[in-house]
Short mmCIF file of the C-alpha atoms (twelve columns), coordinates in Angstrom:
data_MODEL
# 
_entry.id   MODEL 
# 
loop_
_atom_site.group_PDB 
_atom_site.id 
_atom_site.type_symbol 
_atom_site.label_atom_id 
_atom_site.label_alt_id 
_atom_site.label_comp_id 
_atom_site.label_asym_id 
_atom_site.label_seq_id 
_atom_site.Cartn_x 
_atom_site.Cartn_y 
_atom_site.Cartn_z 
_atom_site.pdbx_PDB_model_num 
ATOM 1  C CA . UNK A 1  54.162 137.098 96.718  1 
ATOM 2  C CA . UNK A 2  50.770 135.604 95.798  1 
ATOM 3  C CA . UNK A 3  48.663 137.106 93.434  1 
ATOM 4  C CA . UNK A 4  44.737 136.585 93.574  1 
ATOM 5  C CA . UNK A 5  41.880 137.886 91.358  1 
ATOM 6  C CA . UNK A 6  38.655 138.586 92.595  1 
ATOM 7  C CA . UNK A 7  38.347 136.729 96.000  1 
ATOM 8  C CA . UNK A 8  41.239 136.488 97.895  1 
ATOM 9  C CA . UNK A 9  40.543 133.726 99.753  1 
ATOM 10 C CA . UNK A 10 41.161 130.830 96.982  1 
ATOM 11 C CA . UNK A 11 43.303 128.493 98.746  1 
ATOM 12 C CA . UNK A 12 45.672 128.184 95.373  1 
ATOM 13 C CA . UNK A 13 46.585 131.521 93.920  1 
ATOM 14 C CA . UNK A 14 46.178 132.198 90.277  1 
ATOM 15 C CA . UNK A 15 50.192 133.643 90.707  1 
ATOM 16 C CA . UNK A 16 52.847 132.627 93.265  1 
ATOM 17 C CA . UNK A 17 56.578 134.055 92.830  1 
ATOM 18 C CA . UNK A 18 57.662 130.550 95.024  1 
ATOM 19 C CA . UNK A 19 60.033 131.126 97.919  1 
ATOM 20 C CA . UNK A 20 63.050 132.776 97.313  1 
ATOM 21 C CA . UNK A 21 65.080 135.673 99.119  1 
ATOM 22 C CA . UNK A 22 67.791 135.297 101.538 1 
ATOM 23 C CA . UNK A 23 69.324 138.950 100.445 1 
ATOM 24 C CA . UNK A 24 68.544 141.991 101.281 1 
ATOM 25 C CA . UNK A 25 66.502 143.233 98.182  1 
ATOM 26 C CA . UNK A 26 63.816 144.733 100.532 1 
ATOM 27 C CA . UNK A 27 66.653 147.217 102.224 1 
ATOM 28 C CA . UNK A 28 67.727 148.559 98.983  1 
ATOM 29 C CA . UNK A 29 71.257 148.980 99.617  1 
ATOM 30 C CA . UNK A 30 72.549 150.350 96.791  1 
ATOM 31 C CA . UNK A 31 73.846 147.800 94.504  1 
ATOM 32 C CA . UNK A 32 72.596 144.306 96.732  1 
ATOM 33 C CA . UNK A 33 70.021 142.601 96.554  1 
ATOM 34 C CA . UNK A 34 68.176 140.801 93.582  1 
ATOM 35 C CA . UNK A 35 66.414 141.875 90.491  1 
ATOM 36 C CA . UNK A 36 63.260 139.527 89.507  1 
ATOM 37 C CA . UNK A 37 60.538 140.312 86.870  1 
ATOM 38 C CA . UNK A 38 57.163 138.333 86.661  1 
ATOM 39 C CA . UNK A 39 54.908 138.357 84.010  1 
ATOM 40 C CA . UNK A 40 51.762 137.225 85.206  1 
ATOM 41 C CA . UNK A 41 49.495 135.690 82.120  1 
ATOM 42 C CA . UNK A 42 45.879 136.311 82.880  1 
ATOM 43 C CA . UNK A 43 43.366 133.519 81.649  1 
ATOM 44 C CA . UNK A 44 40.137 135.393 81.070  1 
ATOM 45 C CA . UNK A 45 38.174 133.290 83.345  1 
ATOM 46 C CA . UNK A 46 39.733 134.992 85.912  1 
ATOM 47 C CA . UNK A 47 38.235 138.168 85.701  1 
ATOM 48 C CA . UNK A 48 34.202 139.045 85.669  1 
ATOM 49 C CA . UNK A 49 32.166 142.139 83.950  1 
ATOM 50 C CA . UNK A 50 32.255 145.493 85.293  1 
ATOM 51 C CA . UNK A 51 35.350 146.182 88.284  1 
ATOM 52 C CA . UNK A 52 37.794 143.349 89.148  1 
ATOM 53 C CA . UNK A 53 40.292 143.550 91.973  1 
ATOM 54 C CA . UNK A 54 43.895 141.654 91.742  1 
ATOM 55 C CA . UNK A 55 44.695 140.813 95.286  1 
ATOM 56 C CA . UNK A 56 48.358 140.855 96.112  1 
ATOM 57 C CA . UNK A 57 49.595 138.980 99.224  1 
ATOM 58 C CA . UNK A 58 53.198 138.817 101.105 1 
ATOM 59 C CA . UNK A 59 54.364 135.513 101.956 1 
ATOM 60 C CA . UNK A 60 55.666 135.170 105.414 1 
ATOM 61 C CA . UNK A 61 59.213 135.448 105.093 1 
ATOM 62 C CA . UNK A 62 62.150 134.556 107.110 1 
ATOM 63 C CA . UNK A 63 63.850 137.909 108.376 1 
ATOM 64 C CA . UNK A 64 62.885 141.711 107.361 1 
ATOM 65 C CA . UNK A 65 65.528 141.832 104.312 1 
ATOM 66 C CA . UNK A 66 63.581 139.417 102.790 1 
ATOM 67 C CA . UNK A 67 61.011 139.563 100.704 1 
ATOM 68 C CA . UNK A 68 58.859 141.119 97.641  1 
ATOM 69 C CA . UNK A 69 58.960 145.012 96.619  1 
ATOM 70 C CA . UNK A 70 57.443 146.579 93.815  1 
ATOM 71 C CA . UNK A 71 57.479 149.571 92.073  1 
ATOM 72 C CA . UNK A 72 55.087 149.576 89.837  1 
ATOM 73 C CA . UNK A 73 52.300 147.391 88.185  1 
ATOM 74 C CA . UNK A 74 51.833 147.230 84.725  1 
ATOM 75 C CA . UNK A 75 48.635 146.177 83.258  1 
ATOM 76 C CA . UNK A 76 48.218 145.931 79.400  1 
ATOM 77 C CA . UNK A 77 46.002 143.971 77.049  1 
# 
């Protein structure tokens, strides 16, 4: 997953998990799949006064059990 900030078309995201997968964390079967956290440090040039918007984007991945999910977002100062 790519993570953007503010314009989402920046050809190098300000966050990019890299490529990895080839389980089935997406199907949730019970006790498969893997467990990844990312902390994502943002550098206050990133954001702007007033509203900003964090952009997140799937990478194209290689079969459906592959891939990012999330269940939350966590945003603290």
């Amino acid at each position: 997953m790519q993570v953007r900030f503010n314009d989402p078309t920046i050809d190098v995201p300000h966050f990019d998990t890299g490529r990895f997968g080839m389980d089935n964390a997406i199907a949730r079967h019970g006790i498969h799949g893997l467990y990844h956290t990312f902390d994502v440090d943002v550098a206050p040039k990133w954001l702007q006064g007033g509203q900003n918007i964090m952009y997140l984007k799937q990478r194209s991945i290689p079969n459906i059990f592959a891939g990012v999910m999330y269940d939350y977002l966590r945003l603290e100062e």
